[in-house]
Structure formats: structure tokens, C-alpha cells
CSV table of C-alpha atoms and ligand atoms in Angstrom, one decimal:
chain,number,residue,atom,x,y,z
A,1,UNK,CA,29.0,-7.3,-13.3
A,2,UNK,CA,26.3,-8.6,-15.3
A,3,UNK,CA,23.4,-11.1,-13.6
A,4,UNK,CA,24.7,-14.2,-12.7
A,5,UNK,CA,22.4,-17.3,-12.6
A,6,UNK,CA,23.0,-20.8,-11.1
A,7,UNK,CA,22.9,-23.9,-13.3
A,8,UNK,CA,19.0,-24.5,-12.2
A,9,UNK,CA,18.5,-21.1,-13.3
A,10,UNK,CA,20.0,-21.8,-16.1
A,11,UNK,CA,18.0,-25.0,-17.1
A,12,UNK,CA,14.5,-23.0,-16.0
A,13,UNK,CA,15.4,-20.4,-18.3
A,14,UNK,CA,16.5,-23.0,-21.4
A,15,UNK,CA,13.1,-24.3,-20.8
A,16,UNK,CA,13.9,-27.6,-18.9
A,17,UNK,CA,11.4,-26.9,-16.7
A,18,UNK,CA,8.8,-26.0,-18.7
A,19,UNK,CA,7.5,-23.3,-20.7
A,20,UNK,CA,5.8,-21.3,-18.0
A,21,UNK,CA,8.8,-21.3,-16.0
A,22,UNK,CA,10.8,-20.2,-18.8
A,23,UNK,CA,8.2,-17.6,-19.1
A,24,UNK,CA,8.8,-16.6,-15.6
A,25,UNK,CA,12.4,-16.9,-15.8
A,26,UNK,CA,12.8,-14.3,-19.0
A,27,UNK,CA,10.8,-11.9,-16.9
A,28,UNK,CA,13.2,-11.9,-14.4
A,29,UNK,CA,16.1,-11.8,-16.2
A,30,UNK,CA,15.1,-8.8,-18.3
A,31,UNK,CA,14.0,-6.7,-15.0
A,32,UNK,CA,17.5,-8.0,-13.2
A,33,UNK,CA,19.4,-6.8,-16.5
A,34,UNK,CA,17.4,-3.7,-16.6
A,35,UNK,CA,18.1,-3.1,-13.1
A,36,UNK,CA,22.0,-4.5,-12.7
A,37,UNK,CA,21.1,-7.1,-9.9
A,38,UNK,CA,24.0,-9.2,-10.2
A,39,UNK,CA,21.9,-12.5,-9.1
A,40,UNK,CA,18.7,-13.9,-7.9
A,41,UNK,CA,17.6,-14.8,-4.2
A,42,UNK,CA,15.1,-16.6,-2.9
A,43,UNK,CA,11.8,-14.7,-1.5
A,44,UNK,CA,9.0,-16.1,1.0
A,45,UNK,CA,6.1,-14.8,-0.4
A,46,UNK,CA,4.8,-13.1,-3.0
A,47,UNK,CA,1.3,-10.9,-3.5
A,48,UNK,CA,-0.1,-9.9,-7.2
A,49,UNK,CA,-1.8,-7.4,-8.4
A,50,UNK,CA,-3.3,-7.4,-11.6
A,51,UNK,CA,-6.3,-9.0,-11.2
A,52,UNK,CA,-9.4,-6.4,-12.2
A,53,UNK,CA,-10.2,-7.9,-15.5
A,54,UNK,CA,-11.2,-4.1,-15.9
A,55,UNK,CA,-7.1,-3.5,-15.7
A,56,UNK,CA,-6.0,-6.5,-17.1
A,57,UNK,CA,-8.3,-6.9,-20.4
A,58,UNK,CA,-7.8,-10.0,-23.0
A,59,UNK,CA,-4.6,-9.6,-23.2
A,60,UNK,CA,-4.0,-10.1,-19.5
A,61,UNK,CA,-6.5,-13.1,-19.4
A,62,UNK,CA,-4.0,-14.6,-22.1
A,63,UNK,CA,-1.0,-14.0,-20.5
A,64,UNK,CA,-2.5,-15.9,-17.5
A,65,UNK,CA,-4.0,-18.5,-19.1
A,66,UNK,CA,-1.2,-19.5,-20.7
A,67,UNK,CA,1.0,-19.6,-17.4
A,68,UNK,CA,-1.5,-21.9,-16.2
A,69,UNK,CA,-2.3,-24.2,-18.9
A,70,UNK,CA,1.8,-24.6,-19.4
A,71,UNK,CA,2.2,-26.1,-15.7
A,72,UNK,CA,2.6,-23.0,-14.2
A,73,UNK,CA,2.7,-23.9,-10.3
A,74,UNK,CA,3.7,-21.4,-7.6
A,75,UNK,CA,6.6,-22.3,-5.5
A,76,UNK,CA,6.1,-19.4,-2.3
A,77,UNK,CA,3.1,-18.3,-0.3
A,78,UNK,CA,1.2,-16.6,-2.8
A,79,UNK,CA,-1.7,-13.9,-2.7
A,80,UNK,CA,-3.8,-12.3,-4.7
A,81,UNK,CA,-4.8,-8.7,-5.1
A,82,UNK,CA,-8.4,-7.1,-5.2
A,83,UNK,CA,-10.5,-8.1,-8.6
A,84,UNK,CA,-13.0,-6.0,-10.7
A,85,UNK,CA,-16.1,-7.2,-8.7
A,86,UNK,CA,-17.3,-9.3,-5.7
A,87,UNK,CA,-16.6,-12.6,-6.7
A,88,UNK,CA,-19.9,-14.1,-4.5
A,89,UNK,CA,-22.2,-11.0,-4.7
A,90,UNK,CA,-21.4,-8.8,-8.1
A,91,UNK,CA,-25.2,-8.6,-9.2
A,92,UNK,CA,-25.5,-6.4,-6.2
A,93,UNK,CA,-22.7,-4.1,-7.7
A,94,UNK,CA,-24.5,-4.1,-10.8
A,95,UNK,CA,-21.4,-5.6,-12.2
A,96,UNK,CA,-22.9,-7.2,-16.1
A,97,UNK,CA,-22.5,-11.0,-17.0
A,98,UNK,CA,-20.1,-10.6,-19.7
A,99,UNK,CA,-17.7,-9.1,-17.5
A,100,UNK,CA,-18.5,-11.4,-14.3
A,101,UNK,CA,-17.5,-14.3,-16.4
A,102,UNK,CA,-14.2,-12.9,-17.7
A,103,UNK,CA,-13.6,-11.9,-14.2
A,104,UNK,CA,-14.0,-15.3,-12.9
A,105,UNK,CA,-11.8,-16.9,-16.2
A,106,UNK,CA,-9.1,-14.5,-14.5
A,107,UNK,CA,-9.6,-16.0,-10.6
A,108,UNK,CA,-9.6,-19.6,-12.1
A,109,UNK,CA,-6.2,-18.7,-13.8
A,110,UNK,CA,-4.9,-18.3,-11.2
A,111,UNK,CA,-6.4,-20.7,-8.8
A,112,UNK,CA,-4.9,-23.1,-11.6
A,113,UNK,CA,-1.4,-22.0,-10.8
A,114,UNK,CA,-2.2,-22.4,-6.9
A,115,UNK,CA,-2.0,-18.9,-6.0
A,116,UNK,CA,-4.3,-18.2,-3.4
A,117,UNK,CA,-7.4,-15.9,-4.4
A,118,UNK,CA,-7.8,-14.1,-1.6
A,119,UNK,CA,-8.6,-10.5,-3.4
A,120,UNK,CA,-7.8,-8.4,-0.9
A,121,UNK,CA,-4.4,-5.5,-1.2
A,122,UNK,CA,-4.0,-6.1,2.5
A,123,UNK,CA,-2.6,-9.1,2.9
A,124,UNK,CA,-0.8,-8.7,6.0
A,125,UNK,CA,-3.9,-8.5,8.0
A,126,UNK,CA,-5.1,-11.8,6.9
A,127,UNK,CA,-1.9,-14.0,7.2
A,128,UNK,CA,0.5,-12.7,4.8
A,129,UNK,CA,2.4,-11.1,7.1
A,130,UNK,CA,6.4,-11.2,6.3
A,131,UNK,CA,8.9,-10.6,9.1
A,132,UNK,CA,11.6,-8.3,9.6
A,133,UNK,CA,14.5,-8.5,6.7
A,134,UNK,CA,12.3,-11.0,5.0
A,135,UNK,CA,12.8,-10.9,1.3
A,136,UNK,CA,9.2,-10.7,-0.4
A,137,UNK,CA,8.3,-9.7,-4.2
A,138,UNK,CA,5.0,-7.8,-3.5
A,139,UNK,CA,3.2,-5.9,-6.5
A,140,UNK,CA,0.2,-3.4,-5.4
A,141,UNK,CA,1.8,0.0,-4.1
A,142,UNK,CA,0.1,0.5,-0.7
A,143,UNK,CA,1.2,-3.2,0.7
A,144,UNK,CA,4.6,-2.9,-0.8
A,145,UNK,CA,4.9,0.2,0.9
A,146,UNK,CA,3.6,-1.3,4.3
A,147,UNK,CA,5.6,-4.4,3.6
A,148,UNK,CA,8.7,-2.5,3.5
A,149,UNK,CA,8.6,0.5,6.1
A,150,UNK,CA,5.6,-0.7,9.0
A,151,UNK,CA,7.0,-4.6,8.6
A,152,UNK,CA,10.2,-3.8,7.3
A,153,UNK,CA,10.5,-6.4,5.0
A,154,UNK,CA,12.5,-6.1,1.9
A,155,UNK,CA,10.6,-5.6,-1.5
A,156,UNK,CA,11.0,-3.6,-4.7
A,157,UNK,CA,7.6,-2.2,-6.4
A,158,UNK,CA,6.7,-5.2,-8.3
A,159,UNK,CA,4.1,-5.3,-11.5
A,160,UNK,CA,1.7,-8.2,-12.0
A,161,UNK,CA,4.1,-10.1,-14.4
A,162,UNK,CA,6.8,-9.7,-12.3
A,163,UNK,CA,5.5,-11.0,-8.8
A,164,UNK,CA,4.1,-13.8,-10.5
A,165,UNK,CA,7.3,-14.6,-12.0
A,166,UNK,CA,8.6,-14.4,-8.6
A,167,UNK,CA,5.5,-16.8,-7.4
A,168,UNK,CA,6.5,-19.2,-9.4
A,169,UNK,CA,10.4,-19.7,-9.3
A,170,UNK,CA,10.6,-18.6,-5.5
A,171,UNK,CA,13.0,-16.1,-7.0
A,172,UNK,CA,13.8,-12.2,-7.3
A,173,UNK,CA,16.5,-10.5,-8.9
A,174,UNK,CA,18.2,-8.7,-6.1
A,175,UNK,CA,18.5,-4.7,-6.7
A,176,UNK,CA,16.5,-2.1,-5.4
A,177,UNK,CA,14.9,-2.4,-1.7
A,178,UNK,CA,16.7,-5.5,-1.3
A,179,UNK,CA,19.8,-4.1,-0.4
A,180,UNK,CA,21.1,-2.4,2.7
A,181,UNK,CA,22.8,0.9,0.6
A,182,UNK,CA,18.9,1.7,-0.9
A,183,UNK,CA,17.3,1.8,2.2
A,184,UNK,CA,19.0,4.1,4.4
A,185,UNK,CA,17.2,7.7,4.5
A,186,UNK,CA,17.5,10.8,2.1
A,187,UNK,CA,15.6,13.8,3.3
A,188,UNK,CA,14.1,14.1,6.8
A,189,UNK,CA,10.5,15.5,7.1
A,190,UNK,CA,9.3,17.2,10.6
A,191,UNK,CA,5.6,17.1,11.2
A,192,UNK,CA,4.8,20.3,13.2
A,193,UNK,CA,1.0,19.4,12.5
A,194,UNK,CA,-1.9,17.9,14.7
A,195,UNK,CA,-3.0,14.3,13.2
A,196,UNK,CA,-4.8,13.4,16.3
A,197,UNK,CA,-8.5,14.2,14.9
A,198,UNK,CA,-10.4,15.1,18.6
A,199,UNK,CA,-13.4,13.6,19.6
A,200,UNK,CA,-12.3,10.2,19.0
A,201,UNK,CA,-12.3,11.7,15.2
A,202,UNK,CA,-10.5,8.9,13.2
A,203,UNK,CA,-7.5,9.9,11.7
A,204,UNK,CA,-6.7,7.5,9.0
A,205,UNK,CA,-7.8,10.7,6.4
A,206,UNK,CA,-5.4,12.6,8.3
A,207,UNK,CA,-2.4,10.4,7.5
A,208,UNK,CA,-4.2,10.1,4.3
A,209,UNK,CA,-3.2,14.0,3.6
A,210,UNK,CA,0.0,13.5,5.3
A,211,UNK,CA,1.3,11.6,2.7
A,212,UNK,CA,-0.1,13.0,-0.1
A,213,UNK,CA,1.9,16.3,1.3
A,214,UNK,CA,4.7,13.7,1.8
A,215,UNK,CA,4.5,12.1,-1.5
A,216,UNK,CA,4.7,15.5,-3.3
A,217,UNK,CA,7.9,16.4,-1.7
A,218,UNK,CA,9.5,13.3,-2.5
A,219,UNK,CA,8.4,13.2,-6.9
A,220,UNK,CA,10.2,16.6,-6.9
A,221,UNK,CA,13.3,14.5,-5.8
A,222,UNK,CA,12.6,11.3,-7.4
A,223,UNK,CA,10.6,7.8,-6.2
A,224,UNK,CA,13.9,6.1,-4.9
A,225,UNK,CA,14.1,9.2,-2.0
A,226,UNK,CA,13.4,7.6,1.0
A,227,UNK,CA,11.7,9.8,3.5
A,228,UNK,CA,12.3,10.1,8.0
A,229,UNK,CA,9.6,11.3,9.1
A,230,UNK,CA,9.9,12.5,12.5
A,231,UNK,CA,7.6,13.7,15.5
A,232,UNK,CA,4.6,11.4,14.9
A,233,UNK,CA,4.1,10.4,18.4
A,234,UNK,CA,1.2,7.9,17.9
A,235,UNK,CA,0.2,6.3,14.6
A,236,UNK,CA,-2.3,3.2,14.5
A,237,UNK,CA,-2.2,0.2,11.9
A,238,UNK,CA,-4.7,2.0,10.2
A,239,UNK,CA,-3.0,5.2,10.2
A,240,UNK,CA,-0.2,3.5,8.6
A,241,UNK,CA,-2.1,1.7,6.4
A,242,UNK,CA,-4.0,4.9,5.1
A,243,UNK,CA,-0.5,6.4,5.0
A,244,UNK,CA,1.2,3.9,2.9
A,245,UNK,CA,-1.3,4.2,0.6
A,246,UNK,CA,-1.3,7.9,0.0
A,247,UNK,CA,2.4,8.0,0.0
A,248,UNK,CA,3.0,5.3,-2.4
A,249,UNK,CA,0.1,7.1,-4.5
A,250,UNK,CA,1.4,10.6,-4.7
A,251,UNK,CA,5.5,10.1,-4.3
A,252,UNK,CA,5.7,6.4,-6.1
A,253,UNK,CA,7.2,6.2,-2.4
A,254,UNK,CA,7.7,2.2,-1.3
A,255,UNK,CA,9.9,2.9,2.1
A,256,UNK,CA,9.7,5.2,4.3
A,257,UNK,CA,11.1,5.6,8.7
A,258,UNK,CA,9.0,6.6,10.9
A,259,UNK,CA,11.0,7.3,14.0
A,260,UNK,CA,9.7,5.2,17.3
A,261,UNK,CA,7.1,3.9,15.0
A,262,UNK,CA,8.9,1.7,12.3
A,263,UNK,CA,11.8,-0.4,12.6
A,264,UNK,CA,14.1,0.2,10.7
A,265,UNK,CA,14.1,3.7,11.7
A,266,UNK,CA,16.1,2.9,14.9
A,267,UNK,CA,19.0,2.0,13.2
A,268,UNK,CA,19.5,5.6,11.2
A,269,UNK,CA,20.3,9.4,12.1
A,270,UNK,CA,17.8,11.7,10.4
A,271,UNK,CA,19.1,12.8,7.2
A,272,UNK,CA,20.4,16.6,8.1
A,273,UNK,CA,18.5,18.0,4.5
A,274,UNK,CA,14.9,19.1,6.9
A,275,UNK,CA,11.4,19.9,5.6
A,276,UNK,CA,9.1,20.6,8.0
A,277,UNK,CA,5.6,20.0,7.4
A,278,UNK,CA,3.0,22.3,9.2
A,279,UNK,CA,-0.3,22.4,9.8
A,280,UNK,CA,-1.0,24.2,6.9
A,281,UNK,CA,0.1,22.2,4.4
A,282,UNK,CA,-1.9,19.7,5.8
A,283,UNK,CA,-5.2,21.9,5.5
A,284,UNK,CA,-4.3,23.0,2.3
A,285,UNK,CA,-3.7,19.2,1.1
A,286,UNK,CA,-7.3,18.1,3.0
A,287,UNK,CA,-9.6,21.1,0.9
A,288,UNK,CA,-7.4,20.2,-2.3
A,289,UNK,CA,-9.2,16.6,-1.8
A,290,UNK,CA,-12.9,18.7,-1.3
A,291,UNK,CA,-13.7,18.7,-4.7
A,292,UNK,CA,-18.2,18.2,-4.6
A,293,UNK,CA,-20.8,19.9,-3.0
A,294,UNK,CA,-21.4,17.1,-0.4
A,295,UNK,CA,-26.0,17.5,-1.2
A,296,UNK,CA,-24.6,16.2,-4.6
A,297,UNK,CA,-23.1,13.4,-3.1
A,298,UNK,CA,-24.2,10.1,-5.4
A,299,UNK,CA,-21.2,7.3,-4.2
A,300,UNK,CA,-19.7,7.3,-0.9
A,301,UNK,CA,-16.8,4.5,-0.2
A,302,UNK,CA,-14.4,3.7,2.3
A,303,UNK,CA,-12.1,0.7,2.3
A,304,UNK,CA,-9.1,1.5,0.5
A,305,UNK,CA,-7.1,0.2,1.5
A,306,UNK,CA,-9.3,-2.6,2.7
A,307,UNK,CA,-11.2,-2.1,6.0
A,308,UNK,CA,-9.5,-3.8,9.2
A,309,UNK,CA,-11.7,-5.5,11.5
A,310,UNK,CA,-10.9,-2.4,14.3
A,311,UNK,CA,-12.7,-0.3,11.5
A,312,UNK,CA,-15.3,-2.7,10.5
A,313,UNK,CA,-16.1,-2.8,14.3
A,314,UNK,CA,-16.0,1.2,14.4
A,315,UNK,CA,-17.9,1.6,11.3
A,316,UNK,CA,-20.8,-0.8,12.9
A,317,UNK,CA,-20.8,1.7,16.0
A,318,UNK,CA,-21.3,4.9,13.8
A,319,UNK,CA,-24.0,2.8,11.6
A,320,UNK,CA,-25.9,1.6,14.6
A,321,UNK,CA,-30.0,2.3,14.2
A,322,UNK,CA,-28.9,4.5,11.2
A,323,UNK,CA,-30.0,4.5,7.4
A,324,UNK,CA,-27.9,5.4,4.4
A,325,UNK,CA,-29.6,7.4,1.8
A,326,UNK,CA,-27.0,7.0,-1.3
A,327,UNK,CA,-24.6,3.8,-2.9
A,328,UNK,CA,-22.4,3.4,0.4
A,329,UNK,CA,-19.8,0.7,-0.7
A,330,UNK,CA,-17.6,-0.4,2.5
A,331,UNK,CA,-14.9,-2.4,1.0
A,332,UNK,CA,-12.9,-5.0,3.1
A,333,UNK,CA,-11.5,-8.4,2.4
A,334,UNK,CA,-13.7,-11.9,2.7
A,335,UNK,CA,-11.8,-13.2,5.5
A,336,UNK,CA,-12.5,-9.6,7.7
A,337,UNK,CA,-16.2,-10.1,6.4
A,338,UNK,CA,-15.9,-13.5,7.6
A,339,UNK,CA,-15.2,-12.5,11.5
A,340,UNK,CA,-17.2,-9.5,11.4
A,341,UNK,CA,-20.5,-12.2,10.5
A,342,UNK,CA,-19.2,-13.8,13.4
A,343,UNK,CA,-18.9,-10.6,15.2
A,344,UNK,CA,-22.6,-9.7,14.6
A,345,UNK,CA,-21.3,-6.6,12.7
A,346,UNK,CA,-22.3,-7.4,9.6
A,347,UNK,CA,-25.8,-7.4,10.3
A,348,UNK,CA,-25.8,-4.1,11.7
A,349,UNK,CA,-24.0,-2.4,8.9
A,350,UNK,CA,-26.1,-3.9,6.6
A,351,UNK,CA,-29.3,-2.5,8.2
A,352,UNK,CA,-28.1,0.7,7.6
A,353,UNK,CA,-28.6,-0.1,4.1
A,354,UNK,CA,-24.9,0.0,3.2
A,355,UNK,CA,-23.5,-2.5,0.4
A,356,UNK,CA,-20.1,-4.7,2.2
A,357,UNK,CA,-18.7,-5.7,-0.9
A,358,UNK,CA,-14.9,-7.8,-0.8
A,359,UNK,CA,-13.1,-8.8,-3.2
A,360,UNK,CA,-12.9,-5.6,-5.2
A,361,UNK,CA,-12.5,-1.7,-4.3
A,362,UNK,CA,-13.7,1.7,-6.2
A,363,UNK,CA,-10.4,1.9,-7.7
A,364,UNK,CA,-10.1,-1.4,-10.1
A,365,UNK,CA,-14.4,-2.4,-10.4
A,366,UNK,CA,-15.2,-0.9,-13.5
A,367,UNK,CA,-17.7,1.9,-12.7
A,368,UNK,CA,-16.3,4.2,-15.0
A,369,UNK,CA,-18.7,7.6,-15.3
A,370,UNK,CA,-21.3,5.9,-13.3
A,371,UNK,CA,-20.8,7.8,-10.8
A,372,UNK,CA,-19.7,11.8,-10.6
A,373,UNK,CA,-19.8,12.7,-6.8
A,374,UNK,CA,-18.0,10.5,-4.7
A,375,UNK,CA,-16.9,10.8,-0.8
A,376,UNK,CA,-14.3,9.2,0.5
A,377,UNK,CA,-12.1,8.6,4.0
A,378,UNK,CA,-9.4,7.6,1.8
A,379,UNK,CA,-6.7,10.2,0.0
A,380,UNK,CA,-5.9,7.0,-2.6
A,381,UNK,CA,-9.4,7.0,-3.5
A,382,UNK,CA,-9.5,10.1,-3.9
A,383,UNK,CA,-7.0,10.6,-6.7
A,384,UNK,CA,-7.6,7.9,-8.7
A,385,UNK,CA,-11.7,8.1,-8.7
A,386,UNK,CA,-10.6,11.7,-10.6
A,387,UNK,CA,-7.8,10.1,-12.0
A,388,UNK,CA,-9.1,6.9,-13.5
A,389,UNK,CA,-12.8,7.1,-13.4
A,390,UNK,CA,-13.4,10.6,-13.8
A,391,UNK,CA,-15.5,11.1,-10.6
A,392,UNK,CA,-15.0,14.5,-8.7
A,393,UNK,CA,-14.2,13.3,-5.3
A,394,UNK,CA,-14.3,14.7,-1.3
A,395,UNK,CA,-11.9,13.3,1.6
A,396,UNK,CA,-13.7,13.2,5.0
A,397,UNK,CA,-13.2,11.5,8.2
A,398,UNK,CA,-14.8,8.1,8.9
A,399,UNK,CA,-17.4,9.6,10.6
A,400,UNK,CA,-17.9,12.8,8.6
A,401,UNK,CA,-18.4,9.9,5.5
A,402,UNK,CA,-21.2,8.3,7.6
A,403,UNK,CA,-22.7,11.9,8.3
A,404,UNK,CA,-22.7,12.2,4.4
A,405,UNK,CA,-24.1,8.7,4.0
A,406,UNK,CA,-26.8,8.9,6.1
A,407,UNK,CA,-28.1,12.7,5.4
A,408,UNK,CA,-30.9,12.5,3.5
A,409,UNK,CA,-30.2,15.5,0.8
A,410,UNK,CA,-33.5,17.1,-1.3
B,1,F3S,FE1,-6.7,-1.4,-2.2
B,1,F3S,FE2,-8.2,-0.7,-4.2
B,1,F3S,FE3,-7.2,1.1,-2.6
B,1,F3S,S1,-6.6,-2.2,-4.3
B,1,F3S,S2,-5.3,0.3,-1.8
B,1,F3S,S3,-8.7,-0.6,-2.1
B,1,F3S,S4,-7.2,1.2,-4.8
């Protein structure tokens, strides 16, 4: 059956309604044809990535401006992903004017069409938080992932074009991870493998590796195989938000169960086809991220995904009455920043000599061969500082990156 629309879906997409939302509405319609959804449905919110000026270029900036300057208006709860560069503070990333100002071209685009320009690709920790069975259209990998398994809210793996065409018709065509049939679990994985750290170790890199051992599984059998992942006993927010990531990096994965940790996963049986992961694999995936010879160390960054306050407030303890001795870039969103000022947290991170920068991350601010040694608590960051800006790259614990930071090497 091909897509069906409704007469007001018709009269968007004859242009009744005005160009931009004809815009929107052709971009829907090609992704639900594409996809054989047989309708639209209405969604609650909506978060868009796409906003690096380094990603999007001129042609982006078009494409955006013209949304807005044809009456584009958002209809849902709309957020914004992270942009190229501190929208308050980018001299002190050594960001240049030309690019500041195309930047900020981009962030008034889409102010102008009402989304709100929060910058940040964790949204759920600042009030973008969808309920169970909600339907959302989310683009940026690690919060659709999040979305779907920690929240279990219903999304597929938007692009920028898309979720903005979803921002501004309330709309999504419905295929994918909005249906009961695509969600239910293909392969189950058994962790026989410590993730608990010791010490009071963190263990957000742990999860980190997890999924990146995870996430290679699952690309041998395709990004729509939806992993159960059993015999985690604990995982924090921040676990599963360093996990999401990772997982969504190296599999394309945007759902997985976690049994007695997600939701959904009470309402399945493991799969019966078992891989068990030991703690091997893990070790092997944690030195295959120890790529630099740490007294070569020249950018060290965590905060991808964005620190949570729990993290801010940890990171502050480790920082305490200590300097950093190389470009330490923590990376959280402004409204964190905003209660960790209150907090007092701030003041002591910034002692240390550390930059906070929000609105922006190591992945989409354009530092391209500006650095060539970076270390990391994050296994995202990892790949795609190699990946995308050609950076050789360690994964370490939280703590192990402040023992990095704040060695003074000859
Ligand atoms: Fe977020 Fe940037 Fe990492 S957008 S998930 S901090 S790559």
C-alpha cells in the first residue's frame, strides 16, 4: 500500500501552506515512499542535528535560510544539536571570525523558525525528555539511540532535513522504530565481563568499549538488528549515555534491551541466537582505542556525549587544587554550565586551567589537523577524531584523562 496522506497533508504538500511547508512536506513524502510507511503520525518533539556550520557548509546555510525566510515555523517541541563553536565564548577556542559569523547565520536560522537553540546532543537531560511509547523524530545517533532503548520512545535515525521537516509539520512518516514488529529483539548478547571499574573508577569508557564490541557484532548482521543484552547488573545514566553513543557509532545501532535496565526489555524473551561477550573482547576493544603515547598527548576532551551535571560535579572533585598542563576541552551543554555556576563547580574546574566550552564538542568544531594526539573518556570520540579529523586518539577513564591532563610531560 502506497503512503496515504489526509486532505491537510495534501494541501501542505500542494503548497497551501506555504512554501517551506511544502518543503517539509516533499521531504517526508520521499523518506515515507522510500521507506513504504503507509501514512504520517503525529510526533511530540523533535531534536536536529546539523548544525556545525563546519558539517553543514553554504549549502546547508541555504537550505535553512530559505526554510526560514518562507515562514517556516515549527509546530513540536523542538531542539537543537551541538554547533561548530561556543556560541558565547569561541575566541577562546580559537575558532576564526569568518567562520563565527556563518555559525551564528546558521543559529539565527533557526531561531527564525522557533526551534530552540539549545546546542547540546543531550537533550533529555535538559527537558527534552519523551515518555514511554512517545512518538519523536530525533536526528543525532547517540540521543536517538537513548531516546529509543533508555526512554523507550519510538524514533527512526533521523537526518537534519528530515527532523526538521518533522519540526515543522508535527509529522513523521510511520516505518521503522515506530512500529511494534521492528522493535522486538534479534540476537542476544551475554556480558561475561567486569564493567564495574574499582576504586570508584568511572565506567562510562567501559560501556564506551562495550558497545563498540557490541556495535561490531551487530554491522556484520545489519543496523536494523536489534541487540538484548543481558547480565548488566548496574548501569548509570551515564553509562547508558556513553553506551548509546558508542553503539550507535560502531553498529548504526538506534535500539537496543537491556534486561532489568530498559523498558522495553521486560516485555521480550532473549532471542535464542547467543553471543557472549567476555572480558576479553572488552580489553582487546579498550587497547584498540590506545592509539598515542600519552607524553605526546597535545588535546585531551571529555564530554561526548555532553557532560551531566553528576559528571561535572565528579570532574570538579578530581580537578580540585590541580593544574592542567595541555588544551583540556570539557564539553557540556549551557543549561549544565548554568547549574554547575550555581554549584560553585565551574570555578573550580576552571582553576585548573581547563577550557568548559558548550555549545559545540570535538567531533563537529572544526579543528581539523590542529591537533594529532588526543585523549579521550569517550569511545565516540574516539573514532571519529581518527575518522574525521585525523587525530590519533587514546580512551581512558575519567580519572585516568585528568591524570593525563594534569601531568606535566618534558
Ligand atoms: Fe555529542 Fe559531539 Fe559526541 S554531538 S555525542 S559530543 S560527537
Amino acid at each position: 500500500m502506497s503512503l496515504q496522506l489526509s486532505k491537510l497533508e495534501t494541501s501542505m504538500l500542494h503548497g497551501q501552506h506555504g512554501k517551506a511547508m511544502q518543503k517539509a512536506m516533499q521531504i517526508l513524502v520521499a523518506v515515507g515512499q522510500i521507506y513504504q510507511a503507509e501514512s504520517l503520525i503525529p510526533i511530540s518533539s523533535v531534536q536536529i542535528a546539523g548544525v556545525s556550520y563546519d558539517n553543514l557548509g553554504d549549502a546547508g546555510l541555504e537550505f535553512l535560510q530559505f526554510m526560514a525566510n518562507e515562514g517556516g515555523k515549527v509546530r513540536v517541541f523542538a531542539t537543537l544539536n551541538p554547533a561548530g563553536m561556543d556560541i558565547q565564548n569561541w575566541q577562546s577556542m580559537g575558532i576564526n571570525e569568518a567562520f563565527a559569523q556563518r555559525q551564528m547565520e546558521v543559529i539565527e536560522a533557526y531561531k527564525k523558525l522557533g526551534v530552540i537553540t539549545t546546542c547540546t546532543c543531550t537533550p533529555y537531560l535538559i527537558g527534552n525528555l519523551p515518555r514511554f511509547n512517545e512518538h519523536i523524530a530525533w536526528s543525532e545517533s547517540s540521543a536517538v539511540c537513548f531516546a529509543n532503548s533508555v526512554l523507550g520512545a519510538r524514533t527512526n535515525r533521523e537526518g537534519g532535513p528530515s527532523a526538521l521537516a518533522s519540526a515543522l509539520t508535527g509529522l513523521t512518516p510511520n516505518f521503522g522504530y515506530h512500529l511494534d514488529q521492528n522493535r522486538l529483539p534479534d540476537v542476544q548478547f551475554l556480558v561475561d565481563a567486569d564493567l564495574k571499574g574499582g576504586n570508584g573508577t568511572s565506567t562510562a569508557y567501559l560501556f564506551g568499549a562495550l558497545g563498540k564490541v557490541i556495535g561490531q557484532q551487530i554491522e556484520k548482521r545489519g543496523k536494523t538488528c536489534v541487540p538484548y543484552i543481558c547480565e548488566i547488573n548496574h548501569a548509570s545514566l551515564e553509562d547508558l549515555k556513553s553506551f548509546s553513543a558508542s553503539i550507535a557509532t560502531y553498529g548504526g545501532t538506534a535500539l537496543f534491551h537491556m534486561q532489568g535496565i530498559t523498558p522495553e526489555a521486560n516485555y521480550f524473551s532473549p532471542p535464542t541466537e547467543l553471543i557472549t561477550i567476555n572480558q576479553n573482547e572488552i580489553d582487546i576493544a579498550i587497547n584498540s582505542m590506545r592509539n598515542i603515547v600519552l607524553e605526546k598527548t597535545d588535546f585531551i576532551t571529555l564530554g561526548c556525549p555532553h557532560l551531566s551535571l553528576n559528571e561535572m560535579s565528579h570532574l570538579a572533585q578530581l580537578l580540585q587544587d590541580k593544574h592542567v598542563h595541555k588544551e583540556f576541552w570539557i564539553t557540556t551543554s549551557r543549561q549544565v554550565k548554568g547549574i554547575a555556576d550555581m554549584m560553585g563547580i565551574t570555578k573550580i574546574i576552571e582553576a585548573s586551567g581547563a577550557k568548559i566550552i558548550c555549545d559545540t564538542c570535538c567531533v563537529v568544531a572544526p579543528i581539523k589537523a590542529r591537533f594529532h594526539n588526543m585523549v579521550s573518556d569517550s569511545a565516540k570520540a574516539c573514532y571519529y577524531a581518527q575518522a574525521k579529523h585525523h587525530f590519533s586518539a587514546t580512551l581512558q577513564s575519567m580519572e585516568d584523562v585528568v591524570q593525563t591532563a594534569t601531568t606535566d610531560s618534558p
